[in-house]
CSV table of C-alpha atoms in Angstrom, one decimal:
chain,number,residue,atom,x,y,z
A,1,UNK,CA,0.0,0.0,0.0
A,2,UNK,CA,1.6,3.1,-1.1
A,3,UNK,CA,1.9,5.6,2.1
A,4,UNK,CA,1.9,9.1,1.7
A,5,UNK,CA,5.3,10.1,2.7
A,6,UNK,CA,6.0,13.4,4.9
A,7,UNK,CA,7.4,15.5,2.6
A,8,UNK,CA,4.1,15.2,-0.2
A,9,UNK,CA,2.0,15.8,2.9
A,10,UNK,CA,4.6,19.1,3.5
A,11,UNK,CA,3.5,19.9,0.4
A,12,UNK,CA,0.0,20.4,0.6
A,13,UNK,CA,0.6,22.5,4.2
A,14,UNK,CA,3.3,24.7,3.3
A,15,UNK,CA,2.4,27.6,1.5
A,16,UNK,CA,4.3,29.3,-1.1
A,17,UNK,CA,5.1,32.7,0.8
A,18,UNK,CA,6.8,31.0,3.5
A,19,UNK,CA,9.6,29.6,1.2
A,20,UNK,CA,9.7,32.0,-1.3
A,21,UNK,CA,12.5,34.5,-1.8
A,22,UNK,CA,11.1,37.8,-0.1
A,23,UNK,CA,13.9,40.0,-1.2
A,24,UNK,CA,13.3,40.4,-5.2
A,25,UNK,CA,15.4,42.5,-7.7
A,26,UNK,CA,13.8,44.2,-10.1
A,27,UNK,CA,14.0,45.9,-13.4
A,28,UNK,CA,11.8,48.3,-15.1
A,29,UNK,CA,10.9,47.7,-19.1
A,30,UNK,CA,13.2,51.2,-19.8
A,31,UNK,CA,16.3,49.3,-18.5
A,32,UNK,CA,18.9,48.3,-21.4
A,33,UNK,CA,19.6,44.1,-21.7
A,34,UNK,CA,23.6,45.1,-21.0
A,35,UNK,CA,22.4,46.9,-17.7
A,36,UNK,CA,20.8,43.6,-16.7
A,37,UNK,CA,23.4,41.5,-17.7
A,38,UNK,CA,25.1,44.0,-14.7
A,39,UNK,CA,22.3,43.6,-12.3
A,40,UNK,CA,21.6,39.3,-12.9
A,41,UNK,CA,25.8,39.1,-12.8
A,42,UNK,CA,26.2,41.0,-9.4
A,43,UNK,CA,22.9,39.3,-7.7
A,44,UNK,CA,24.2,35.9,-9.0
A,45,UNK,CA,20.3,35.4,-10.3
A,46,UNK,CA,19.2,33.7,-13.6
A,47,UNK,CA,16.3,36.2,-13.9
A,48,UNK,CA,14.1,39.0,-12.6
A,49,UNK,CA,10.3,40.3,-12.8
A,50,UNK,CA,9.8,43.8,-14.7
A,51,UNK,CA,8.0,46.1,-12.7
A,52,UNK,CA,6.4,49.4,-13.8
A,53,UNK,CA,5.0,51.9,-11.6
A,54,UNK,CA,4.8,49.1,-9.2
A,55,UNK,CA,2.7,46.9,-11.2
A,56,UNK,CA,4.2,43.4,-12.5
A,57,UNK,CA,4.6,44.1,-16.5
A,58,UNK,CA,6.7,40.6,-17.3
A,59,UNK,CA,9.9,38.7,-16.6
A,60,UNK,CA,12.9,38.3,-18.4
A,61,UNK,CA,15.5,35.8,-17.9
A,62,UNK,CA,19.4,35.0,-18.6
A,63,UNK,CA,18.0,33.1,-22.0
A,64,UNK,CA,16.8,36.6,-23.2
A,65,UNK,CA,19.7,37.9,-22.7
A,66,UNK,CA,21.8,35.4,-24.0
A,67,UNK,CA,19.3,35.7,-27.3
A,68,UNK,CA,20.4,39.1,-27.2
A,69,UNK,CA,24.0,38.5,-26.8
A,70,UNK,CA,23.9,37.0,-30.3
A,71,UNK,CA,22.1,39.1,-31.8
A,72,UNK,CA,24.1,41.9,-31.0
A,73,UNK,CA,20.8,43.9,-29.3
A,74,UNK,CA,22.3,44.8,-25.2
A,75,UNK,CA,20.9,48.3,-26.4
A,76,UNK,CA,17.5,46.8,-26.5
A,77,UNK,CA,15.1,48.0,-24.0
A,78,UNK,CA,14.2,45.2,-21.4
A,79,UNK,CA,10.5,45.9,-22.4
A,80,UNK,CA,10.9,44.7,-25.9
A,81,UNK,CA,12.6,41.3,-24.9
A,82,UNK,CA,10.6,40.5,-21.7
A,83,UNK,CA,7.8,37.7,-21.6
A,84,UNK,CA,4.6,40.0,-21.1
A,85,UNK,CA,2.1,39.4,-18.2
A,86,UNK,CA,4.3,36.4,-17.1
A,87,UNK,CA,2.3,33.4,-15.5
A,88,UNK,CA,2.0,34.3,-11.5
A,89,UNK,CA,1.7,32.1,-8.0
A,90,UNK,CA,-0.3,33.3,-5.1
A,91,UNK,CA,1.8,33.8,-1.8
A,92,UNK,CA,-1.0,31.9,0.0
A,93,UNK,CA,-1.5,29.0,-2.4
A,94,UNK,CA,0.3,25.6,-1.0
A,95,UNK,CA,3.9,24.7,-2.9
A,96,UNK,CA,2.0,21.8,-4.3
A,97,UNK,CA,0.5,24.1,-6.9
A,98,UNK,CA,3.8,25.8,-7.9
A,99,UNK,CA,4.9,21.9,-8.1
A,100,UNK,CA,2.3,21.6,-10.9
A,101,UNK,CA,2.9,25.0,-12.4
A,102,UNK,CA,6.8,23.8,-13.1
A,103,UNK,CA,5.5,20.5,-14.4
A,104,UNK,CA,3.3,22.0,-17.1
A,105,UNK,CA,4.7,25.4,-17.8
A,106,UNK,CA,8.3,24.5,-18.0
A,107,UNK,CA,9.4,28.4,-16.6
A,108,UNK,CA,12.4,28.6,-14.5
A,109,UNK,CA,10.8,30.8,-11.8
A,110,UNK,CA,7.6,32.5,-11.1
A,111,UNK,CA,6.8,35.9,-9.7
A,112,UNK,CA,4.5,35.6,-6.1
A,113,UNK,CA,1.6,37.8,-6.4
A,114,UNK,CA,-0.2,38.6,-3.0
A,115,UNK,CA,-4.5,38.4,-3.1
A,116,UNK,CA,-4.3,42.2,-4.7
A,117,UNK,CA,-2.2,41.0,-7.7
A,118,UNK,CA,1.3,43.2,-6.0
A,119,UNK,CA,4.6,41.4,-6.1
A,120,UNK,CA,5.6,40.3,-3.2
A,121,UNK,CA,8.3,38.1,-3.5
A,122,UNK,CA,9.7,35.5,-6.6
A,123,UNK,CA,9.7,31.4,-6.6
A,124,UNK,CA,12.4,29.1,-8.2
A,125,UNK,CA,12.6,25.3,-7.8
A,126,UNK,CA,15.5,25.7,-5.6
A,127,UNK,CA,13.2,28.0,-3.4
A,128,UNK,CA,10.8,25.2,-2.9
A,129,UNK,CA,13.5,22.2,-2.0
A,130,UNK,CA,15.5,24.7,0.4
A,131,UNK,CA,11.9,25.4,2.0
A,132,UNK,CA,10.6,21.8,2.4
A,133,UNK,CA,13.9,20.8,3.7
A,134,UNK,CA,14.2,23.7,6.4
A,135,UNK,CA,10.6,22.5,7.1
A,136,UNK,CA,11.7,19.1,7.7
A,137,UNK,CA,14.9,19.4,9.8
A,138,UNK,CA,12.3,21.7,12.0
A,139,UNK,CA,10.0,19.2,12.7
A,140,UNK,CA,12.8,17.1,13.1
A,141,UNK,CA,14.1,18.8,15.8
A,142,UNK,CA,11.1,19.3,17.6
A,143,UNK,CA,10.6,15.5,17.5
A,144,UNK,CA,13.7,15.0,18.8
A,145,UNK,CA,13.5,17.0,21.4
A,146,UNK,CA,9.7,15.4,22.4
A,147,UNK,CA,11.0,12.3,22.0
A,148,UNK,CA,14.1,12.9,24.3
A,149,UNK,CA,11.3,14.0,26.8
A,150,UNK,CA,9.7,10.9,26.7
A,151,UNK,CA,12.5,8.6,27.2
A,152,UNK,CA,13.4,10.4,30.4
A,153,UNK,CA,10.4,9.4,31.7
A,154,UNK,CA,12.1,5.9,31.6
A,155,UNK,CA,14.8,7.0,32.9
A,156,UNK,CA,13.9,8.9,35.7
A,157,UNK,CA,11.5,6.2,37.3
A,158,UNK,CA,13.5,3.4,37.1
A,159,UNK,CA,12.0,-0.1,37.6
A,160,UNK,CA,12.3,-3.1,36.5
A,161,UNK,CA,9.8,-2.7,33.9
A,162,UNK,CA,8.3,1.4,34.0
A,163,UNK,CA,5.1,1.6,31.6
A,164,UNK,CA,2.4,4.2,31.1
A,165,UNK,CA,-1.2,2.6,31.1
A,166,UNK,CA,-4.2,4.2,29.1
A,167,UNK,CA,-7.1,2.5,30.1
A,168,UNK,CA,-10.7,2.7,28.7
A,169,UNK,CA,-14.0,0.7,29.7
A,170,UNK,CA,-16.1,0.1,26.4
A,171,UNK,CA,-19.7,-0.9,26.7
A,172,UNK,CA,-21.6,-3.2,24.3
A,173,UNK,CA,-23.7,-2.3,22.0
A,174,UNK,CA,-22.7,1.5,22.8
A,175,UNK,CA,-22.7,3.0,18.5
A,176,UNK,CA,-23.2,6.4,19.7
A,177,UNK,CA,-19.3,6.1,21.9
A,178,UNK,CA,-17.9,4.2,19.5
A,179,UNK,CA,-14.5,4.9,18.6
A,180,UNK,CA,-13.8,7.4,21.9
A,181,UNK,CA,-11.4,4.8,23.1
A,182,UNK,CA,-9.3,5.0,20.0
A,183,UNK,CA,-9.3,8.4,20.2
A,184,UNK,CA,-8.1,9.0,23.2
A,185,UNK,CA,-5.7,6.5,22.9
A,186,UNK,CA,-4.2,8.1,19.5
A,187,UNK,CA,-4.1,11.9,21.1
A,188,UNK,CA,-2.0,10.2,24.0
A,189,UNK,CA,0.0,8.6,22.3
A,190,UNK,CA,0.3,11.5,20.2
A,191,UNK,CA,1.4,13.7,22.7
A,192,UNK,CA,4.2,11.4,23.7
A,193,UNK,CA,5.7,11.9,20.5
A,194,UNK,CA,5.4,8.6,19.3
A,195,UNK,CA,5.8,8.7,15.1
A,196,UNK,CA,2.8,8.8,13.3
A,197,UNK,CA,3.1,5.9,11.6
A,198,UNK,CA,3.0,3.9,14.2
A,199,UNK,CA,0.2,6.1,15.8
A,200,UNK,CA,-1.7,5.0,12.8
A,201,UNK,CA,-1.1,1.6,13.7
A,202,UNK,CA,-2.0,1.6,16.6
A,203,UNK,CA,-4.9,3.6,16.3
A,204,UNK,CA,-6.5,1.0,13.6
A,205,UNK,CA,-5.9,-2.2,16.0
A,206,UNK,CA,-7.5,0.0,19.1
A,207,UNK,CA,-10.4,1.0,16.9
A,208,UNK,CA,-11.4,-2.9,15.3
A,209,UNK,CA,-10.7,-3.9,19.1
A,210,UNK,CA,-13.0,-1.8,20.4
A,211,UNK,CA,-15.6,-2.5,18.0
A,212,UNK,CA,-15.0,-5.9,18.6
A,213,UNK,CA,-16.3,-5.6,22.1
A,214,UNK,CA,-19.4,-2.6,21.3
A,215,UNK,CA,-20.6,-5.5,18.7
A,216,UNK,CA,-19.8,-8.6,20.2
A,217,UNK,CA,-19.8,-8.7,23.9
A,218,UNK,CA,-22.4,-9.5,26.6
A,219,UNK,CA,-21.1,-6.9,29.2
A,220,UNK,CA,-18.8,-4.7,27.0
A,221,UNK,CA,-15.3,-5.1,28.1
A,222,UNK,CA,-11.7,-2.7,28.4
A,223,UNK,CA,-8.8,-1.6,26.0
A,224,UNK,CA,-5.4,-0.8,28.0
A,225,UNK,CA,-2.4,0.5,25.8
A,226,UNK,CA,0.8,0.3,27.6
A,227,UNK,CA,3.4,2.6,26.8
A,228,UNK,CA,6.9,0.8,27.2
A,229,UNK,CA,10.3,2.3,26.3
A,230,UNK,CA,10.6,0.0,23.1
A,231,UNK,CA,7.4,-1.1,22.4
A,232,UNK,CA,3.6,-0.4,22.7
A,233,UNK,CA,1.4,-3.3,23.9
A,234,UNK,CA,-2.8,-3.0,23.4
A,235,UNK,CA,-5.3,-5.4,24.9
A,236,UNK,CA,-8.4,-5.7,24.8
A,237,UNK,CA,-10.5,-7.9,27.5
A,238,UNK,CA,-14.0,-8.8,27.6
A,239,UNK,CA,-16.3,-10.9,29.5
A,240,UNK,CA,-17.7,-13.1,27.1
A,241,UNK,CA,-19.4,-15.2,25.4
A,242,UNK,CA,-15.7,-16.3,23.8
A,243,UNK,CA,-14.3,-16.7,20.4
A,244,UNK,CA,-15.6,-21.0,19.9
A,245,UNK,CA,-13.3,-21.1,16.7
A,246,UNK,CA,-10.5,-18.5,16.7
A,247,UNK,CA,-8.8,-19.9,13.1
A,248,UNK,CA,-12.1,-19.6,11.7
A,249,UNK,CA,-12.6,-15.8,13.1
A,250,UNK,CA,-9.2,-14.6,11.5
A,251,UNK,CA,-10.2,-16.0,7.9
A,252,UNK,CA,-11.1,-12.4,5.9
A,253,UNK,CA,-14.7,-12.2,5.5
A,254,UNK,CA,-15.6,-14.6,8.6
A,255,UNK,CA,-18.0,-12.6,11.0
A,256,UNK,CA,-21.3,-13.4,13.2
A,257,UNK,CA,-22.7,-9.4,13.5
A,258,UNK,CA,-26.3,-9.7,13.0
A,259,UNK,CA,-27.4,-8.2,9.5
A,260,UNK,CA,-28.1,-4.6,11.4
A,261,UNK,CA,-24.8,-4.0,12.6
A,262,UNK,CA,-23.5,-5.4,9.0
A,263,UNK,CA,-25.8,-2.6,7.5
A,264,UNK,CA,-23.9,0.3,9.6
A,265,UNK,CA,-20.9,-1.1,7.8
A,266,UNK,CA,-19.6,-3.4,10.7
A,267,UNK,CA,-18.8,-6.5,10.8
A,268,UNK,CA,-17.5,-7.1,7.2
A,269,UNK,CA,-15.3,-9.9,8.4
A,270,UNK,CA,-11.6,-7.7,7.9
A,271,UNK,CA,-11.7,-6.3,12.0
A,272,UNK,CA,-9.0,-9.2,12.9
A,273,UNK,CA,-7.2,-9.1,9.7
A,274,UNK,CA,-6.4,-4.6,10.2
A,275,UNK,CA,-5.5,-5.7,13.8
A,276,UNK,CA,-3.0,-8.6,12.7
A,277,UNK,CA,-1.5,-6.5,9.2
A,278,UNK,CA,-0.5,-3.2,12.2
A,279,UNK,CA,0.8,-5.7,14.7
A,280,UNK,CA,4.3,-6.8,15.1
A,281,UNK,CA,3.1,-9.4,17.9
A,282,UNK,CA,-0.5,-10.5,18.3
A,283,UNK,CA,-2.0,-13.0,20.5
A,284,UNK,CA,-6.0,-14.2,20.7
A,285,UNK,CA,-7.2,-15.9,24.3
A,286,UNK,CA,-10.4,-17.5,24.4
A,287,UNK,CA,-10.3,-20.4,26.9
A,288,UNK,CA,-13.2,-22.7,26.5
A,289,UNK,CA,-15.1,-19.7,24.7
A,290,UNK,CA,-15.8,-17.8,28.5
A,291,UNK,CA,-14.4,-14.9,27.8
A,292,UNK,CA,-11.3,-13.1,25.0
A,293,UNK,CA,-8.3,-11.5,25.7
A,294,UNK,CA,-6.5,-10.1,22.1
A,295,UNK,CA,-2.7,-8.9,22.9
A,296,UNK,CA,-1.0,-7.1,20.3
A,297,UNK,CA,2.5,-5.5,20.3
A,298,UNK,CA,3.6,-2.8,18.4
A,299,UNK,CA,7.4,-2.3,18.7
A,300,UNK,CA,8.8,1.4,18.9
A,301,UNK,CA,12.1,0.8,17.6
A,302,UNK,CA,14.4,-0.9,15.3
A,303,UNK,CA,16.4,-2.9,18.2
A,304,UNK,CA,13.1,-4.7,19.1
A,305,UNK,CA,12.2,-5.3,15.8
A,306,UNK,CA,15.1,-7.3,15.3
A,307,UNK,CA,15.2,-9.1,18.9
A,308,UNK,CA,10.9,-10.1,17.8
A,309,UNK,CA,12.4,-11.6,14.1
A,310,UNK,CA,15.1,-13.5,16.1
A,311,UNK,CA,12.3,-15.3,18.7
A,312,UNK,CA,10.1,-15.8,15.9
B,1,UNK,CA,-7.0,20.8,-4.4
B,2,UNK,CA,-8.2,22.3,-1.9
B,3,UNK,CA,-11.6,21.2,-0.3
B,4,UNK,CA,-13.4,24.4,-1.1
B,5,UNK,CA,-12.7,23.8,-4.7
B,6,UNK,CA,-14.3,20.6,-4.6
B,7,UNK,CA,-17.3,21.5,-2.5
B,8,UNK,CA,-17.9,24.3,-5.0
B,9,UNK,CA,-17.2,22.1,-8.0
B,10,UNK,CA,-19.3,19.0,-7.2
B,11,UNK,CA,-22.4,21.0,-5.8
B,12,UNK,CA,-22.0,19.6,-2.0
B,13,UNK,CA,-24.0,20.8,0.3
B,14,UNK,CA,-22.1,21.8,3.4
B,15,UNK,CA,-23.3,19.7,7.0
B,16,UNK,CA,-20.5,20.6,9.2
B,17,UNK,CA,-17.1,22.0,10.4
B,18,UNK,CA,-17.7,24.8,7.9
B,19,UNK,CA,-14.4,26.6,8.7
B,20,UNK,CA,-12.1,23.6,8.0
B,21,UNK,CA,-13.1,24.2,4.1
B,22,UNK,CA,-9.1,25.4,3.7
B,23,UNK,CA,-7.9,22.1,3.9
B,24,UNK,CA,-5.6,20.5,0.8
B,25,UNK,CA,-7.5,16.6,-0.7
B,26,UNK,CA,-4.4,14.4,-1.0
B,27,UNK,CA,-6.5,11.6,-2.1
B,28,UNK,CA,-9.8,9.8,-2.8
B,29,UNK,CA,-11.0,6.6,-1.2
B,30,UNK,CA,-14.7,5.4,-1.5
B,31,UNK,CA,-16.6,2.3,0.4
B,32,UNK,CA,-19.3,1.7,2.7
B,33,UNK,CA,-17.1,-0.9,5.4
B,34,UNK,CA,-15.7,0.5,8.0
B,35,UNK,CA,-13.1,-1.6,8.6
B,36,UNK,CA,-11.7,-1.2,4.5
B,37,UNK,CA,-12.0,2.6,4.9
B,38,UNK,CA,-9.6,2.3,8.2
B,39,UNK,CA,-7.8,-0.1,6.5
B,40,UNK,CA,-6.6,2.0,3.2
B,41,UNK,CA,-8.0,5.8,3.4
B,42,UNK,CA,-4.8,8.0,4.1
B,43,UNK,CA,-4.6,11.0,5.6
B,44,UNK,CA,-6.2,14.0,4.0
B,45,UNK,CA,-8.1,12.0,2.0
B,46,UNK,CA,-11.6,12.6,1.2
B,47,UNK,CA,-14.0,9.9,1.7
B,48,UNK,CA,-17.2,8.9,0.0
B,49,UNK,CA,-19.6,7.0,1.8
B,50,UNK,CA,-23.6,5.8,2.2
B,51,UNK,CA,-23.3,5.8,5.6
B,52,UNK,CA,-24.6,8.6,7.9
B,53,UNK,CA,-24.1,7.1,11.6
B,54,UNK,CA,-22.0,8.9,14.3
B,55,UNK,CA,-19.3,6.5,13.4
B,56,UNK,CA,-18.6,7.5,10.6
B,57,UNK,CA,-16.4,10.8,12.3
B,58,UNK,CA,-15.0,8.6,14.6
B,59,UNK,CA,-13.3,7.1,11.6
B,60,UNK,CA,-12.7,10.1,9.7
B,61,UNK,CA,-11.3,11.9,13.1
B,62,UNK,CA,-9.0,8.6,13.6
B,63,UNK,CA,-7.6,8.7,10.0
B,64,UNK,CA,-7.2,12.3,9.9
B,65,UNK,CA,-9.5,12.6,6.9
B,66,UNK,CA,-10.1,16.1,4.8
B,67,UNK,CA,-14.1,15.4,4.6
B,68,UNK,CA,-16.6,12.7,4.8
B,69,UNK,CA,-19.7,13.0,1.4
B,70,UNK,CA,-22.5,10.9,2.2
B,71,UNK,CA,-24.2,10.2,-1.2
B,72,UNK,CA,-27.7,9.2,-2.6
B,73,UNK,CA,-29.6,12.1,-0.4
B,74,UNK,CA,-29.0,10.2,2.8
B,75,UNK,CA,-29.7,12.6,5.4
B,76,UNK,CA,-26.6,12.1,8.2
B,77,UNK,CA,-28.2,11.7,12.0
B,78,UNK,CA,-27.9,15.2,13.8
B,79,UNK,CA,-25.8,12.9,16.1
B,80,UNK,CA,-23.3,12.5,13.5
B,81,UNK,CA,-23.2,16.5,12.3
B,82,UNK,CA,-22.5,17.7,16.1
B,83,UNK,CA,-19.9,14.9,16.4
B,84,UNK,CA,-18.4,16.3,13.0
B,85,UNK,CA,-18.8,20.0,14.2
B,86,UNK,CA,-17.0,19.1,17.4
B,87,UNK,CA,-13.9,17.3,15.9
B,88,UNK,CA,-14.1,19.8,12.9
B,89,UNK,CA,-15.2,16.7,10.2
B,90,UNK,CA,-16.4,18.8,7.4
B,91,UNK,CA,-19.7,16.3,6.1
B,92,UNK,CA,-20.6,17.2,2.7
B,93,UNK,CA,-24.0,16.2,1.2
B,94,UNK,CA,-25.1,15.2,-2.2
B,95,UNK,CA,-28.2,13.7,-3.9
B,96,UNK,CA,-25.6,12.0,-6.6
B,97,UNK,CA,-24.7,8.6,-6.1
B,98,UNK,CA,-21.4,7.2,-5.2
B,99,UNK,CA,-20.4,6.4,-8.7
B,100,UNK,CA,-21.1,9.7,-10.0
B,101,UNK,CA,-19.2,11.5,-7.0
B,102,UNK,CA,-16.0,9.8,-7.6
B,103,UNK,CA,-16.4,10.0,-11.4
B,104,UNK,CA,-16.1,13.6,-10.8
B,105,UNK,CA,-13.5,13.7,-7.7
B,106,UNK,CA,-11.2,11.7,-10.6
B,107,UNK,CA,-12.1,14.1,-12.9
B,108,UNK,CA,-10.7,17.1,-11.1
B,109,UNK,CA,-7.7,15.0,-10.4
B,110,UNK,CA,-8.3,13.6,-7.1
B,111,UNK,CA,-6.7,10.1,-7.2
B,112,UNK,CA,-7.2,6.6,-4.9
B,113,UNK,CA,-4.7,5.3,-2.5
B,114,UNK,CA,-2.7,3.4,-5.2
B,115,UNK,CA,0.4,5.3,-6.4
């Protein structure tokens, strides 16, 4: 399944003014192409919007004025060899739209326009990759520094084995709560900076648990999480009436929700199969069909992942 | 794409969460089982659905979802919309069918989960 990687996402939330260059140079239509061979030479730039009057009248580049060159015009004004009312971003547009406008216009750069149409600042490719990047080293840190947070908690209350506990009661037959569990497990987990793909893992197994139990149960049952330093472990424990056939519960498609819960779009028969695909350990207790106990592991980090292969 | 664009292209009548209209679509994903949508959806995807239950924001809130359009006219239980208001779910609303509301979410470019 193809995931949609940070920096697409980065994309779509970054907008164009933030990594933009703010500081543009100019030239007016009445300058001559050898002044701005001066003026791209001594800014180190490729190319630079026209502005009249302070309006945005086109953009000329170094391939003008190489075109020039040749044909022995540097007298020319710029106005006579500039692309007229050049193609324009919008500041507060996302950089996945000036991703698309390099794709299908081909232009080195594009002027930034503000909502009123004034220039505020102009866009290349490198603009965009030095922006996503800064982005991405920030959130970075700010991870890092969450993260280091978090593993002092382990290290401050030392045990033999410290763990956080999140525990939620979930009643049967309770539709209008469903998924409240889940939530609050995500938004804790969340905040303890654990990465978000593994948030999303464990958000999906907490979510078909606790369905499990509002459709299933008797007397509803509870979903823990445990926060340990290398790994996260869910369970979820109900009262009964048991799993008779646990083989023939994890086959895809295999369910026994009455036809009204299968109408809310429940019960389809893939609850066990999400929970096993997000789980790097899973284990389903159902002694002599009195009551379930489903254990799944999640592992935090690389280390554990390995030490999990090895005892498999 | 942002969602305004497609709320304004497709017709969708607006339920909920009315402010969070600013929000960029990354993706499509479309079925009526819970368990598949939580299975594939991704997040900031928009999601077209028959189902008008309070769980369907739990999903969408869980997944981190751009929208939720229930289709065919089905009218979504107030239960669901001040769910959606309070986790700031946009629900859109259409009398088209599911069919015709991706035909048109692909036609504006707005692609499924498989790159």
């Amino acid at each position: 399944m193809a995931e949609i990687t940070r920096l697409q996402e980065l994309a779509y939330e970054v907008k164009i003014g933030e990594v933009m260059t703010k500081d543009v140079v100019t030239v007016t239509p009445q300058n001559t192409m050898a002044e701005l061979r001066v003026i791209l030479r001594d800014h180190r730039i490729s190319g630079a919007p026209v502005v009249e009057g302070g309006e945005l009248v086109g953009i000329i580049s170094v391939e003008d004025l190489i075109k020039a060159l040749a044909a022995g015009e540097m007298d020319a004004q710029v106005g006579t060899k500039m692309t007229p009312r050049p193609v324009t971003v919008r500041a507060d547009e996302s950089v996945v739209m000036a991703i698309r406008y390099f794709n299908r216009h081909g232009y080195g750069r594009f002027p930034v326009v503000d909502r009123a149409g004034k220039l505020v600042g102009i866009l290349t490719r490198g603009d965009i990759i030095r922006g996503l990047l800064k982005q991405l080293e920030m959130e970075y840190h700010r991870e890092e520094e969450l993260r280091y947070r978090f593993s002092h908690i382990f290290e401050e209350l030392i045990s033999d084995l410290t763990s956080i506990t999140l525990r939620c009661r979930v009643e049967a037959q309770d539709f209008d709560r469903a998924g409240e569990a889940s939530s609050k497990i995500k938004r804790a987990l969340t905040r303890l900076a654990v990465a978000p793909q593994l948030v999303r893992r464990a958000a999906i197994v907490t979510y078909e648990l606790e369905m499990n139990i509002i459709i299933h149960t008797t007397a509803g049952g509870e979903i823990l999480a445990e926060i340990q330093r290398d790994r996260i472990i869910i369970r979820a424990i109900d009262s009964g009436p048991g799993i008779p056939d646990i083989e023939q519960a994890l086959q895809p498609g295999f369910s026994t929700a009455p036809d009204w819960v299968r109408e809310m779009g429940f019960g389809a028969g893939v609850g066990l199969n999400n929970v096993q695909r997000c789980a790097d350990e899973m284990l389903i207790e159902s002694p002599g069909a009195q009551w379930t106990s489903v254990k799944v592991a999640i592992y935090l980090n690389r280390e554990c992942l390995e030490a999990g292969k090895a005892a498999a | 794409m942002k969602l305004e664009t497609v709320v304004r292209e497709l017709a969708l009548e607006v339920r909920s969460a009315a402010g969070n209209l600013g929000r960029e679509v990354t993706g499509g994903y479309a079925a009526d089982l819970l368990s598949c949508v939580m299975a594939r959806a991704q997040p900031g995807n928009i999601w077209v659905t028959l189902q008008g239950h309070p769980n369907i924001v739990a999903v969408a809130s869980l997944l981190n979802l751009a929208a939720i359009v229930v289709t065919e006219g089905v009218a979504p239980d107030p239960a669901t919309l001040s769910k959606a208001e309070e986790e700031g779910i946009p629900i859109l609303t259409t009398p088209l069918t599911t069919y015709t509301v991706v035909g048109r979410l692909f036609g504006l470019g707005i692609r499924g989960p498989e790159r």
